[in-house]
GROMACS .gro file of C-alpha atoms in nm:
model
  239
    1MET     CA    1   0.476  -1.551   1.419
    2ASN     CA    2   0.389  -1.646   1.774
    3ARG     CA    3   0.010  -1.670   1.762
    4LEU     CA    4  -0.030  -1.663   2.139
    5LEU     CA    5   0.169  -1.340   2.164
    6PHE     CA    6  -0.022  -1.191   1.872
    7GLY     CA    7  -0.351  -1.281   2.038
    8ALA     CA    8  -0.238  -1.120   2.362
    9VAL     CA    9  -0.127  -0.789   2.210
   10THR     CA   10  -0.437  -0.781   1.989
   11ALA     CA   11  -0.659  -0.833   2.294
   12ALA     CA   12  -0.475  -0.555   2.478
   13ALA     CA   13  -0.502  -0.310   2.186
   14THR     CA   14  -0.867  -0.398   2.132
   15ALA     CA   15  -0.959  -0.354   2.498
   16ALA     CA   16  -0.771  -0.024   2.525
   17GLY     CA   17  -0.935   0.115   2.213
   18ALA     CA   18  -1.285  -0.006   2.297
   19LEU     CA   19  -1.282   0.113   2.657
   20GLY     CA   20  -1.178   0.464   2.561
   21SER     CA   21  -0.835   0.501   2.722
   22ARG     CA   22  -0.637   0.725   2.490
   23ARG     CA   23  -0.302   0.670   2.663
   24ALA     CA   24  -0.344   0.294   2.677
   25ALA     CA   25  -0.465   0.285   2.315
   26SER     CA   26  -0.166   0.494   2.202
   27LEU     CA   27   0.071   0.248   2.367
   28THR     CA   28  -0.094  -0.074   2.257
   29LYS     CA   29  -0.240  -0.008   1.910
   30PRO     CA   30   0.096  -0.028   1.726
   31LEU     CA   31   0.190  -0.360   1.888
   32PRO     CA   32  -0.001  -0.609   1.669
   33MET     CA   33   0.129  -0.452   1.347
   34LEU     CA   34   0.483  -0.436   1.483
   35LEU     CA   35   0.466  -0.807   1.565
   36VAL     CA   36   0.331  -0.892   1.219
   37ALA     CA   37   0.591  -0.670   1.052
   38GLY     CA   38   0.871  -0.839   1.245
   39ALA     CA   39   0.752  -1.182   1.136
   40ALA     CA   40   0.731  -1.069   0.772
   41ALA     CA   41   1.077  -0.912   0.784
   42ARG     CA   42   1.239  -1.242   0.874
   43GLY     CA   43   1.162  -1.382   0.529
   44TRP     CA   44   1.288  -1.087   0.323
   45ARG     CA   45   1.564  -1.289   0.156
   46ASP     CA   46   1.307  -1.523   0.001
   47ARG     CA   47   1.120  -1.241  -0.175
   48SER     CA   48   1.199  -1.015  -0.468
   49VAL     CA   49   1.302  -0.655  -0.413
   50LEU     CA   50   0.971  -0.537  -0.554
   51ASP     CA   51   0.768  -0.768  -0.330
   52ASN     CA   52   0.964  -0.650  -0.025
   53THR     CA   53   0.903  -0.288  -0.125
   54LEU     CA   54   0.530  -0.342  -0.174
   55LEU     CA   55   0.500  -0.533   0.153
   56ALA     CA   56   0.691  -0.266   0.344
   57THR     CA   57   0.472   0.003   0.188
   58ALA     CA   58   0.155  -0.181   0.289
   59ILE     CA   59   0.279  -0.218   0.647
   60GLY     CA   60   0.412   0.137   0.675
   61THR     CA   61   0.106   0.309   0.534
   62SER     CA   62  -0.119   0.089   0.749
   63MET     CA   63   0.064   0.194   1.063
   64ILE     CA   64   0.042   0.562   0.970
   65GLY     CA   65  -0.326   0.508   0.897
   66ASP     CA   66  -0.364   0.343   1.237
   67ARG     CA   67  -0.225   0.653   1.403
   68ALA     CA   68  -0.461   0.879   1.211
   69MET     CA   69  -0.758   0.662   1.307
   70LEU     CA   70  -0.649   0.661   1.671
   71LEU     CA   71  -0.648   1.041   1.669
   72GLU     CA   72  -0.986   1.039   1.491
   73GLU     CA   73  -1.140   0.815   1.754
   74PHE     CA   74  -1.041   1.048   2.037
   75SER     CA   75  -1.117   1.377   1.857
   76PRO     CA   76  -1.410   1.592   1.976
   77VAL     CA   77  -1.741   1.501   1.815
   78GLU     CA   78  -1.951   1.763   1.637
   79SER     CA   79  -2.317   1.694   1.566
   80ASP     CA   80  -2.438   1.648   1.210
   81ASP     CA   81  -2.634   1.973   1.239
   82GLU     CA   82  -2.324   2.165   1.342
   83VAL     CA   83  -2.129   2.021   1.051
   84ARG     CA   84  -2.407   2.100   0.803
   85ARG     CA   85  -2.415   2.464   0.918
   86ARG     CA   86  -2.048   2.506   0.833
   87PRO     CA   87  -1.978   2.695   0.509
   88VAL     CA   88  -1.870   2.474   0.219
   89SER     CA   89  -1.537   2.658   0.216
   90ALA     CA   90  -1.472   2.584   0.584
   91PRO     CA   91  -1.203   2.328   0.662
   92LEU     CA   92  -1.299   1.979   0.772
   93THR     CA   93  -1.343   1.922   1.143
   94ALA     CA   94  -1.043   1.768   1.319
   95LYS     CA   95  -1.228   1.436   1.343
   96ASP     CA   96  -1.322   1.431   0.975
   97SER     CA   97  -0.976   1.544   0.867
   98ARG     CA   98  -0.812   1.259   1.056
   99LEU     CA   99  -1.058   1.012   0.906
  100ALA     CA  100  -0.973   1.142   0.560
  101TRP     CA  101  -0.599   1.109   0.623
  102GLY     CA  102  -0.649   0.761   0.762
  103ALA     CA  103  -0.840   0.655   0.451
  104THR     CA  104  -0.570   0.808   0.229
  105PHE     CA  105  -0.291   0.610   0.390
  106PHE     CA  106  -0.496   0.291   0.397
  107ALA     CA  107  -0.565   0.336   0.026
  108GLY     CA  108  -0.188   0.314  -0.020
  109ALA     CA  109  -0.188  -0.012   0.176
  110GLN     CA  110  -0.473  -0.156  -0.029
  111LEU     CA  111  -0.303  -0.065  -0.357
  112SER     CA  112   0.015  -0.234  -0.235
  113TYR     CA  113  -0.180  -0.547  -0.146
  114CYS     CA  114  -0.348  -0.535  -0.487
  115ALA     CA  115  -0.012  -0.517  -0.662
  116LEU     CA  116   0.124  -0.810  -0.460
  117MET     CA  117  -0.180  -1.018  -0.543
  118ALA     CA  118  -0.168  -0.925  -0.911
  119ARG     CA  119   0.196  -1.039  -0.920
  120ARG     CA  120   0.073  -1.379  -0.798
  121GLY     CA  121  -0.172  -1.397  -1.087
  122ALA     CA  122  -0.488  -1.260  -0.926
  123ARG     CA  123  -0.741  -1.098  -1.158
  124ILE     CA  124  -1.057  -0.903  -1.084
  125ARG     CA  125  -1.374  -1.106  -1.132
  126GLY     CA  126  -1.704  -0.922  -1.157
  127ARG     CA  127  -1.885  -1.181  -0.948
  128SER     CA  128  -1.640  -1.119  -0.663
  129LEU     CA  129  -1.613  -0.742  -0.698
  130ALA     CA  130  -1.985  -0.664  -0.741
  131PRO     CA  131  -2.110  -0.784  -0.400
  132ARG     CA  132  -1.822  -0.610  -0.226
  133MET     CA  133  -1.899  -0.283  -0.401
  134ALA     CA  134  -2.267  -0.328  -0.317
  135ALA     CA  135  -2.184  -0.374   0.052
  136LEU     CA  136  -1.971  -0.061   0.049
  137GLY     CA  137  -2.260   0.126  -0.111
  138GLU     CA  138  -2.431   0.125   0.229
  139SER     CA  139  -2.133   0.306   0.383
  140ALA     CA  140  -2.123   0.547   0.089
  141ALA     CA  141  -2.488   0.632   0.153
  142ILE     CA  142  -2.410   0.702   0.519
  143VAL     CA  143  -2.122   0.930   0.422
  144ALA     CA  144  -2.330   1.106   0.155
  145TYR     CA  145  -2.598   1.187   0.413
  146HIS     CA  146  -2.388   1.269   0.719
  147ARG     CA  147  -2.050   1.382   0.580
  148PRO     CA  148  -2.078   1.447   0.204
  149ARG     CA  149  -1.749   1.636   0.195
  150LEU     CA  150  -1.568   1.313   0.281
  151LEU     CA  151  -1.701   1.127  -0.023
  152PRO     CA  152  -1.415   1.235  -0.256
  153VAL     CA  153  -1.172   1.058  -0.019
  154LEU     CA  154  -1.374   0.771   0.125
  155GLY     CA  155  -1.529   0.676  -0.210
  156PRO     CA  156  -1.197   0.599  -0.385
  157TYR     CA  157  -1.069   0.430  -0.070
  158GLY     CA  158  -1.369   0.199  -0.074
  159ASN     CA  159  -1.291   0.108  -0.434
  160THR     CA  160  -0.936   0.006  -0.341
  161LEU     CA  161  -1.064  -0.199  -0.047
  162ALA     CA  162  -1.324  -0.382  -0.256
  163THR     CA  163  -1.065  -0.451  -0.526
  164MET     CA  164  -0.817  -0.591  -0.276
  165SER     CA  165  -1.079  -0.820  -0.126
  166ALA     CA  166  -1.191  -0.937  -0.471
  167LEU     CA  167  -0.833  -1.013  -0.575
  168ALA     CA  168  -0.779  -1.210  -0.253
  169ALA     CA  169  -1.088  -1.416  -0.335
  170ASP     CA  170  -0.954  -1.480  -0.686
  171LEU     CA  171  -0.628  -1.615  -0.547
  172ASP     CA  172  -0.828  -1.862  -0.341
  173HIS     CA  173  -1.024  -1.957  -0.653
  174ARG     CA  174  -0.698  -2.017  -0.839
  175GLY     CA  175  -0.564  -2.246  -0.568
  176ASP     CA  176  -0.290  -2.019  -0.432
  177PRO     CA  177  -0.135  -2.189  -0.125
  178SER     CA  178  -0.225  -1.882   0.084
  179GLY     CA  179  -0.551  -1.818  -0.098
  180ARG     CA  180  -0.790  -1.919   0.179
  181GLN     CA  181  -0.631  -1.701   0.444
  182LEU     CA  182  -0.607  -1.411   0.199
  183ARG     CA  183  -0.976  -1.442   0.115
  184ILE     CA  184  -1.065  -1.440   0.485
  185GLY     CA  185  -0.831  -1.147   0.549
  186GLY     CA  186  -0.987  -0.947   0.267
  187LEU     CA  187  -1.338  -1.014   0.393
  188LEU     CA  188  -1.248  -0.924   0.752
  189PHE     CA  189  -1.088  -0.597   0.639
  190LEU     CA  190  -1.405  -0.514   0.449
  191ALA     CA  191  -1.630  -0.602   0.743
  192SER     CA  192  -1.417  -0.399   0.984
  193ASP     CA  193  -1.430  -0.087   0.771
  194LEU     CA  194  -1.803  -0.123   0.707
  195THR     CA  195  -1.857  -0.117   1.083
  196ILE     CA  196  -1.659   0.205   1.138
  197LEU     CA  197  -1.907   0.439   0.972
  198ASN     CA  198  -2.212   0.252   1.098
  199ARG     CA  199  -2.080   0.276   1.452
  200ARG     CA  200  -1.996   0.643   1.414
  201HIS     CA  201  -2.329   0.760   1.273
  202LEU     CA  202  -2.596   0.499   1.349
  203ILE     CA  203  -2.516   0.358   1.694
  204ASP     CA  204  -2.578   0.564   2.007
  205HIS     CA  205  -2.606   0.302   2.281
  206PRO     CA  206  -2.279   0.298   2.482
  207THR     CA  207  -2.263  -0.081   2.514
  208LEU     CA  208  -2.326  -0.132   2.143
  209ARG     CA  209  -2.063   0.128   2.058
  210ILE     CA  210  -1.807  -0.057   2.273
  211ALA     CA  211  -1.903  -0.388   2.112
  212GLY     CA  212  -1.873  -0.227   1.770
  213GLU     CA  213  -1.524  -0.098   1.843
  214VAL     CA  214  -1.419  -0.440   1.974
  215TRP     CA  215  -1.528  -0.590   1.641
  216VAL     CA  216  -1.362  -0.312   1.436
  217LEU     CA  217  -1.024  -0.355   1.604
  218ALA     CA  218  -1.019  -0.733   1.647
  219SER     CA  219  -1.129  -0.799   1.288
  220TYR     CA  220  -0.887  -0.538   1.153
  221PHE     CA  221  -0.581  -0.676   1.331
  222THR     CA  222  -0.674  -1.031   1.232
  223ALA     CA  223  -0.721  -0.923   0.870
  224GLN     CA  224  -0.380  -0.757   0.861
  225ALA     CA  225  -0.211  -1.062   1.011
  226LEU     CA  226  -0.373  -1.294   0.756
  227LEU     CA  227  -0.293  -1.069   0.460
  228ILE     CA  228   0.066  -0.990   0.554
  229ASP     CA  229   0.148  -1.348   0.651
  230GLY     CA  230  -0.006  -1.482   0.331
  231LEU     CA  231   0.163  -1.228   0.107
  232SER     CA  232   0.497  -1.273   0.283
  233LYS     CA  233   0.531  -1.622   0.142
  234GLU     CA  234   0.710  -1.639  -0.192
  235THR     CA  235   0.513  -1.855  -0.435
  236ARG     CA  236   0.660  -1.751  -0.768
  237PRO     CA  237   0.992  -1.886  -0.898
  238GLY     CA  238   1.283  -1.650  -0.931
  239ARG     CA  239   1.318  -1.286  -0.836
   0.00000   0.00000   0.00000
């Protein structure tokens, strides 16, 4: 993959998303993933059918999740008090519904990554999983306080994310040729998602919110590039 081109489209997508231009964000957000997907597709003959299927699933569900999160970002905001006054039987707000759909599709991506890593020999280690789950506990507390109805979706998604990141760390521990970049990709994905809820509910200052969105998008696109590139490389004999 052309790193200069990837850096350019990532910068464009990040700037468009952070500066609040819906049209520009709609046009630019798919570009980094399309570039990464194109690079991964070129090596399809070197991978098994199952690995190609899992990789395509991870990319496809990620891109659908990206679209849901784009719509979430530009949906009208309702205050916490307004949401709390809604009857329990009332549907989710448009913003919360899109966040839930985004998490659902990204859970599919994380499970695909987990399967790819397990096929390389990765195993879950408690010492890797525990700190990741602990970090996500902070986000779970934010959701429980501000948007408790989202917990049944965001909670399981967080488990898949922590598991993926822990498996990536295990591959690095085992000396996988792509282990280091997978570990970094898993940690960046985790850090990006941790920032989303903190930015949404705890940060009010406009400049800090822009800086937070820059971090969310830049770290997310970098994480995806590292994960997909690393998992695109066949390391097991045979098909």
